[in-house]
Coordinates of C-alpha atoms in Angstrom, one line a residue:
X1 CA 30.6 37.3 -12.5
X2 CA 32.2 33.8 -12.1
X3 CA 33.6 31.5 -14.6
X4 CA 31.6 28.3 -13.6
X5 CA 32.7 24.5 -14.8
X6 CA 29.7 22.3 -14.4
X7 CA 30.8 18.9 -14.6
X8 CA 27.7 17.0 -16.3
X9 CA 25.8 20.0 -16.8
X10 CA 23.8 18.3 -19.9
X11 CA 21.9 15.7 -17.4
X12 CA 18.3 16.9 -15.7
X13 CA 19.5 19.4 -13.0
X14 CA 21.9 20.7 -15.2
X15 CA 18.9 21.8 -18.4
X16 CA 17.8 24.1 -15.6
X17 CA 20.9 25.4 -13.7
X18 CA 23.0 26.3 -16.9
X19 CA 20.4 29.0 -18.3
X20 CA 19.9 29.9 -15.3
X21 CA 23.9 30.6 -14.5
X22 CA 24.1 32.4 -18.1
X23 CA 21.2 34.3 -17.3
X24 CA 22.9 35.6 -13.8
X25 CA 26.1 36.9 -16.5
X26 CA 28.2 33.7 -15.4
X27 CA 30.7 32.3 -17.9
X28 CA 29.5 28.9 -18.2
X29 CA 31.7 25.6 -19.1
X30 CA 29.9 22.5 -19.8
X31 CA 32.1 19.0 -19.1
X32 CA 30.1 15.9 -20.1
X33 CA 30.7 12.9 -22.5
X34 CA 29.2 14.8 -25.0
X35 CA 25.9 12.0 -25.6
X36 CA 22.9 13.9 -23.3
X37 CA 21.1 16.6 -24.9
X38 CA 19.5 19.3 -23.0
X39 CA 15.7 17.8 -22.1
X40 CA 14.3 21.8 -22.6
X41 CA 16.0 24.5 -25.6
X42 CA 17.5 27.8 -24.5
X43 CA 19.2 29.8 -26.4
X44 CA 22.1 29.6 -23.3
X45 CA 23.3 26.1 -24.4
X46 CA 24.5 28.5 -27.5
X47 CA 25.9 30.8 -25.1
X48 CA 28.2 28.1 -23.6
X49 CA 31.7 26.2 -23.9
X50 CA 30.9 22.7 -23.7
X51 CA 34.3 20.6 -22.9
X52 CA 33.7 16.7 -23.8
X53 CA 35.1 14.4 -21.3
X54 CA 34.6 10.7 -20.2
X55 CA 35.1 11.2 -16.5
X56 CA 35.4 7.2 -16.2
X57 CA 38.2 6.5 -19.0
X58 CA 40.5 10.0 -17.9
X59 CA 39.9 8.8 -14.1
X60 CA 41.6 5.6 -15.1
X61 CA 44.3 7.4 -16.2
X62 CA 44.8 9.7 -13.7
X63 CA 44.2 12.5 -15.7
X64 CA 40.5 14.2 -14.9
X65 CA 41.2 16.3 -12.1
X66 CA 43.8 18.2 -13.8
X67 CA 42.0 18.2 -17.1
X68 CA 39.2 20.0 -14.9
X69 CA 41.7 22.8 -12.8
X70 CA 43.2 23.6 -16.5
X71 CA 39.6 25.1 -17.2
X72 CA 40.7 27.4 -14.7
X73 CA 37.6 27.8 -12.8
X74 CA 36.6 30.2 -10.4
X75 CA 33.4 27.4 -9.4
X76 CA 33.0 24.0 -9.9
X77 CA 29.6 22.1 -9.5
X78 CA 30.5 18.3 -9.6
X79 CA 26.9 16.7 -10.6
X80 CA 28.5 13.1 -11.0
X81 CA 31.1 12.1 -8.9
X82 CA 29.8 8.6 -7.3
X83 CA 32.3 7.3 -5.2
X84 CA 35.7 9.5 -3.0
X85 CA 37.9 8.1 -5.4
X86 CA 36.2 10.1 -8.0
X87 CA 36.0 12.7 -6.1
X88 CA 39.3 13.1 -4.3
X89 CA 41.0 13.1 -8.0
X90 CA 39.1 16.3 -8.5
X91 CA 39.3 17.9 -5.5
X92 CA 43.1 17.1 -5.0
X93 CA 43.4 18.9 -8.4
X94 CA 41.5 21.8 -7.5
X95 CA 42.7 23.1 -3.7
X96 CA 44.2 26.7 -3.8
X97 CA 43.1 27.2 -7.3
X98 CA 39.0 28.0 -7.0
X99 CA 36.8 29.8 -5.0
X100 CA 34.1 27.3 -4.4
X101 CA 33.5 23.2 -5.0
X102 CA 29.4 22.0 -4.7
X103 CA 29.1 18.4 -4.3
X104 CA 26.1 16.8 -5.4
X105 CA 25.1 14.3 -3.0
X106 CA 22.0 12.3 -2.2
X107 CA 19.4 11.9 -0.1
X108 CA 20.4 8.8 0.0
X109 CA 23.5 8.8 2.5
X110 CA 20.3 8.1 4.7
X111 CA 18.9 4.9 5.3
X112 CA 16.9 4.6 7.8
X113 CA 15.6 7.1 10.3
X114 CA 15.1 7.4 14.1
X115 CA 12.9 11.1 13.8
X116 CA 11.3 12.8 10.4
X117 CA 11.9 14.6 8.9
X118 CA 15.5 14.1 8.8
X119 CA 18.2 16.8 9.4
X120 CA 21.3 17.3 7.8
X121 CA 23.3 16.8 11.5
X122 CA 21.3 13.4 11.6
X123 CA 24.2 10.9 11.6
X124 CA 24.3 9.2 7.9
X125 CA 23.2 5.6 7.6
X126 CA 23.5 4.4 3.9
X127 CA 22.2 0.9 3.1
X128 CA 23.8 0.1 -0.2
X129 CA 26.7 1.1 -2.7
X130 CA 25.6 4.4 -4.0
X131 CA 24.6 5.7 -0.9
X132 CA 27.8 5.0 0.8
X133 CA 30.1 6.4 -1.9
X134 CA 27.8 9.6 -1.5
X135 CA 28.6 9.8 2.6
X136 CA 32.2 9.5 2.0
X137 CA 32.6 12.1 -0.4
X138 CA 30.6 14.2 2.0
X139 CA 33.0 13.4 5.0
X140 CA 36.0 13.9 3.3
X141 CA 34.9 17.3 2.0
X142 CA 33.5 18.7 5.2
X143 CA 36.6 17.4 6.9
X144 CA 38.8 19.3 4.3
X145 CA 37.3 22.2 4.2
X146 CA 37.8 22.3 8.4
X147 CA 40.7 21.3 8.5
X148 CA 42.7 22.8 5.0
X149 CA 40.1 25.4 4.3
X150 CA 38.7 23.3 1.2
X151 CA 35.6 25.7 -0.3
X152 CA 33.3 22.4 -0.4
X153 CA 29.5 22.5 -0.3
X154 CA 27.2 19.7 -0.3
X155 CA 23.6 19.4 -0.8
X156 CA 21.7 16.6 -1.3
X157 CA 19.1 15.8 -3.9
X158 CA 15.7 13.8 -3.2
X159 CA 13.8 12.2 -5.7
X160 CA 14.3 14.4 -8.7
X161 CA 11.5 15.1 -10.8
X162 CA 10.9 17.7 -14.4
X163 CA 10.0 17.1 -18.0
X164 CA 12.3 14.3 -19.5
X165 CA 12.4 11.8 -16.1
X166 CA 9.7 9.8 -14.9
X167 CA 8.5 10.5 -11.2
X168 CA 9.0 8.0 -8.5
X169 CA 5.6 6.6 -8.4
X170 CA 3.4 5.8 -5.6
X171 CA 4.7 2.2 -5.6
X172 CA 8.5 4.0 -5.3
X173 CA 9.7 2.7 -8.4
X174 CA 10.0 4.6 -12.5
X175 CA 7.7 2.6 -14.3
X176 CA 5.4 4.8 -16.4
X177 CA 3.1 2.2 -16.6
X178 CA 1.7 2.3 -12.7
X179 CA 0.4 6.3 -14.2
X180 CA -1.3 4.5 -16.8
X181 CA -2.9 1.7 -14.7
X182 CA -4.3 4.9 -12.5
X183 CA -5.2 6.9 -15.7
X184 CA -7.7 3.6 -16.7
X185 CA -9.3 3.6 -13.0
X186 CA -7.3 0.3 -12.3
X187 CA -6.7 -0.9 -8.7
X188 CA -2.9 0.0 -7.3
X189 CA -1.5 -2.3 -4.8
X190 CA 0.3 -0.4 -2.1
X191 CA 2.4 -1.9 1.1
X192 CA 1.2 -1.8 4.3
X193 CA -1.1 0.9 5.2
X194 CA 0.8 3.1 2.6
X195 CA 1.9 5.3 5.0
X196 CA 5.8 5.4 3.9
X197 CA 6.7 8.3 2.4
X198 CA 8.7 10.3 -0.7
X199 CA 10.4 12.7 -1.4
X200 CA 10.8 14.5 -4.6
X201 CA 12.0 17.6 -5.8
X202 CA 11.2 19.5 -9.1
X203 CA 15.1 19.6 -10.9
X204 CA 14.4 23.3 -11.0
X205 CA 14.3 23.9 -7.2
X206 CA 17.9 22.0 -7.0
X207 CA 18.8 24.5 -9.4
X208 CA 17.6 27.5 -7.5
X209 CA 19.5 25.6 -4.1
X210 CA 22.7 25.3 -6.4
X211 CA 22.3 29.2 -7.1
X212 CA 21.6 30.2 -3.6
X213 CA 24.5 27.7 -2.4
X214 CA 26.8 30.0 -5.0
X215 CA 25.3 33.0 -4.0
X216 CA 25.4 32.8 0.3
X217 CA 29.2 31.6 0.3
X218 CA 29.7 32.4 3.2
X219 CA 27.1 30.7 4.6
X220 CA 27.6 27.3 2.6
X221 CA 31.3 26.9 2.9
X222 CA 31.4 23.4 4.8
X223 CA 28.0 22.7 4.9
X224 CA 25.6 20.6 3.7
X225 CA 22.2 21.2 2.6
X226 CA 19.0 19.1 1.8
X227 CA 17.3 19.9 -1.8
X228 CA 14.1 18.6 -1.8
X229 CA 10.5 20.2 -1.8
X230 CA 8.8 21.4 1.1
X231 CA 7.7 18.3 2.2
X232 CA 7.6 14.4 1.7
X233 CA 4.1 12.8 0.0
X234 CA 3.3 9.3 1.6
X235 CA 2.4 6.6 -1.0
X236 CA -1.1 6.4 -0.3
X237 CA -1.7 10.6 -0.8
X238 CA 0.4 10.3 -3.7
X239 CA -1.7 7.4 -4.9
X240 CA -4.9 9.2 -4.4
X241 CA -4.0 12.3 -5.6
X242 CA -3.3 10.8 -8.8
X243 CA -6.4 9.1 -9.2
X244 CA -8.5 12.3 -8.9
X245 CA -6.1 14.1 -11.5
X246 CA -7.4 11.8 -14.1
X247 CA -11.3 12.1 -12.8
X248 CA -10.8 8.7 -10.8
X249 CA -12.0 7.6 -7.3
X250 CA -9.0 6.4 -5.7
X251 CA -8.9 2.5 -5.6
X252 CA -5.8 0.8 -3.9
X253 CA -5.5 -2.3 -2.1
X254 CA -3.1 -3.2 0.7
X255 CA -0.4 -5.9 1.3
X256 CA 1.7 -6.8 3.8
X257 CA 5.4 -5.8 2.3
X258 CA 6.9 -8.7 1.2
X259 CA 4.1 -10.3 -1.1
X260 CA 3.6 -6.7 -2.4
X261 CA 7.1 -6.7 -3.4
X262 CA 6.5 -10.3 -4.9
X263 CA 3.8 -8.9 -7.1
X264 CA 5.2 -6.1 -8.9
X265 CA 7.3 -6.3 -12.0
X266 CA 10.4 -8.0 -11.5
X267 CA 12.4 -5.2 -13.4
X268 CA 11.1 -2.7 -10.8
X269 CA 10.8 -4.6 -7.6
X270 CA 14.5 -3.7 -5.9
X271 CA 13.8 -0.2 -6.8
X272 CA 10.7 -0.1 -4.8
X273 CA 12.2 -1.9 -2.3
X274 CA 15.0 1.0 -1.9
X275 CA 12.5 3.5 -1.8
X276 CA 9.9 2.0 0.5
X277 CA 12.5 1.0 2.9
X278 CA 13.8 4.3 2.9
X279 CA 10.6 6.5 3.3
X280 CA 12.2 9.5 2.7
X281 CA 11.3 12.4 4.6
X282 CA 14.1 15.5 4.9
X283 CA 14.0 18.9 6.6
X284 CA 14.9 22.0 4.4
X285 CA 14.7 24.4 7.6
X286 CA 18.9 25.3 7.4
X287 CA 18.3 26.0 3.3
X288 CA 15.5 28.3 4.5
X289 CA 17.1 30.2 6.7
X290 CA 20.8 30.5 5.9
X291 CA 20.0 30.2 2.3
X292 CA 17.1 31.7 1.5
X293 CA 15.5 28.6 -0.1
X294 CA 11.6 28.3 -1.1
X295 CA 11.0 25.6 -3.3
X296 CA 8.7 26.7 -6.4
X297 CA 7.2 23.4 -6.6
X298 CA 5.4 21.0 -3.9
X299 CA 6.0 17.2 -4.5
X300 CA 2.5 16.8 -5.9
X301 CA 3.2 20.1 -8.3
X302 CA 6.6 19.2 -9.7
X303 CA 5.2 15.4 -10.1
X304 CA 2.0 16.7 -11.8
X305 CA 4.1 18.6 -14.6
X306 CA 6.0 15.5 -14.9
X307 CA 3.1 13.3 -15.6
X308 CA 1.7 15.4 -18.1
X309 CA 5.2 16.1 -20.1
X310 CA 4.5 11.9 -19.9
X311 CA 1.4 12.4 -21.0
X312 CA 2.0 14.7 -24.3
X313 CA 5.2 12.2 -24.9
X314 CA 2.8 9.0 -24.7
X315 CA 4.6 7.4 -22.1
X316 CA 1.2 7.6 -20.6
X317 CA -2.1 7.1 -21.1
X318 CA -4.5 10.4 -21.9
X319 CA -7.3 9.9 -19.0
X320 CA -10.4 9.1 -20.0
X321 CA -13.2 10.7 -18.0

């Protein structure tokens, strides 16, 4: 078994992926900042060496890539590195000394799309900040690992959904309170015809991809890999389907985009915006098949779960029937 350094193992990917490492007989290190707590117990976050790090203040100084290859990994999942500064300083550290880097990425090195759903050869077209430190980490990486031999693997997230997060609604943006609006029978403004799309996956399934990523080395050295559930909702099924969970007829109205933008929340209009515009809609035919990927959970499954951790957590509304 592997000695395995997760760096920011204690955020929402990572409360399913380290139990499920320790549980596979791997040697687990935790690196975080030491504030997040797990969002589910297991008696493996006992089980664990949990290293605390502020990857922000030791990147300043230079000093978190080495801090990371003096853990002397044999695998290092990077869940947080945002930008290729961040990750270059790991990376840099790490060549010749481990067996295997996983880069989390995003879904959201896409922008827009020319065909759905998306595949991972589709050339990258980020639209903001996040998205484009994302797609040059990727490039770097897949460049290194052709041309130095660099063990990088990437694989890229969609909207991630589990007990402690709240789903991307059916207006694309976290506020608990559109669940709520449904759960009373209120009417939901959508855009358009509501025929843009999401796509989320249950935290668990990215953990399973991480796993299988470890697993298949040699099919995931310098490669990347969409991690998302079998397929993408659009708002308007999303929309309904809620409705019915809480014994409602389905009741949404329909504007054109801009003055449905205008009439949400002002705290949560730029995040439906970026999720609108987007429409996300990705391909998980290469995990299948060189990975062995099946995602437990649908969208509507992993979202349901979600809404009723929500639920028991009064976050949302009980429905009334």
């Amino acid at each position: 078994m592997s000695r395995i350094v997760v760096i920011g193992g204690s955020g929402h990917v990572g409360t399913y992926l380290v139990p499920m490492l320790v549980e596979l007989g791997h040697q687990v290190v935790n690196v975080s900042r030491g504030s997040a707590k797990p969002y589910r117990p297991h008696y493996a976050w006992s089980a664990i060496e949990n290293v605390s790090l502020d990857r922000v203040k030791e990147e300043e100084k230079g000093t978190f890539g080495q801090k990371i290859a003096d853990l002397n990994a044999d695998i290092v999942i990077d869940m947080i590195a945002f930008d290729l500064n961040s990750t270059r300083q790991v990376v840099d550290a790490l060549k010749g000394k481990i067996e295997h880097y996983l880069f989390c990425s995003s879904i959201w090195v896409y922008g827009r799309y020319v065909s759905v759903p998306s595949l991972e050869t589709d050339p990258v077209n980020p639209i903001d900040t996040y998205g484009q430190g994302k797609a040059d980490s990727e490039a770097w990486l897949m460049r290194e690992a052709r041309l130095s031999g660099f063990p990088a693997t990437c694989f890229r997230p969609g909207h991630i959904v589990g007990e402690g997060w709240v789903p991307t609604t059916p207006q694309g943006n976290s506020n608990p309170e559109v669940y709520s609006r449904i759960a009373r029978g209120e009417t939901l403004s959508l855009p358009n015809l509501g025929s843009e799309t999401v796509h989320h996956v249950h935290a668990v399934d990215v953990a399973q991809l991480i796993i299988k990523v470890i697993e298949n080395r040699s099919s995931s050295v310098g490669e990347i890999f969409n991690a998302v559930s079998g397929q993408a909702i659009t708002l308007r099924g999303y929309a309904e389907a809620v409705f019915r969970w809480f014994g409602k007829e389905p009741s949404l109205k329909f504007q054109p985009f801009d003055e449905w933008l205008a009439g949400l929340e002002p705290e949560f209009a730029e995040n439906s915006r970026g999720h609108v515009v987007r429409s996300s809609s990705h391909s998980i035919e290469k995990a299948r098949v060189r990975l062995g990927y099946q995602p437990r959970y649908s969208s509507l499954e992993a979202i349901h779960e979600s809404v009723q951790a929500l639920i028991s957590q009064g976050q949302v509304e009980s429905p009334s029937h």
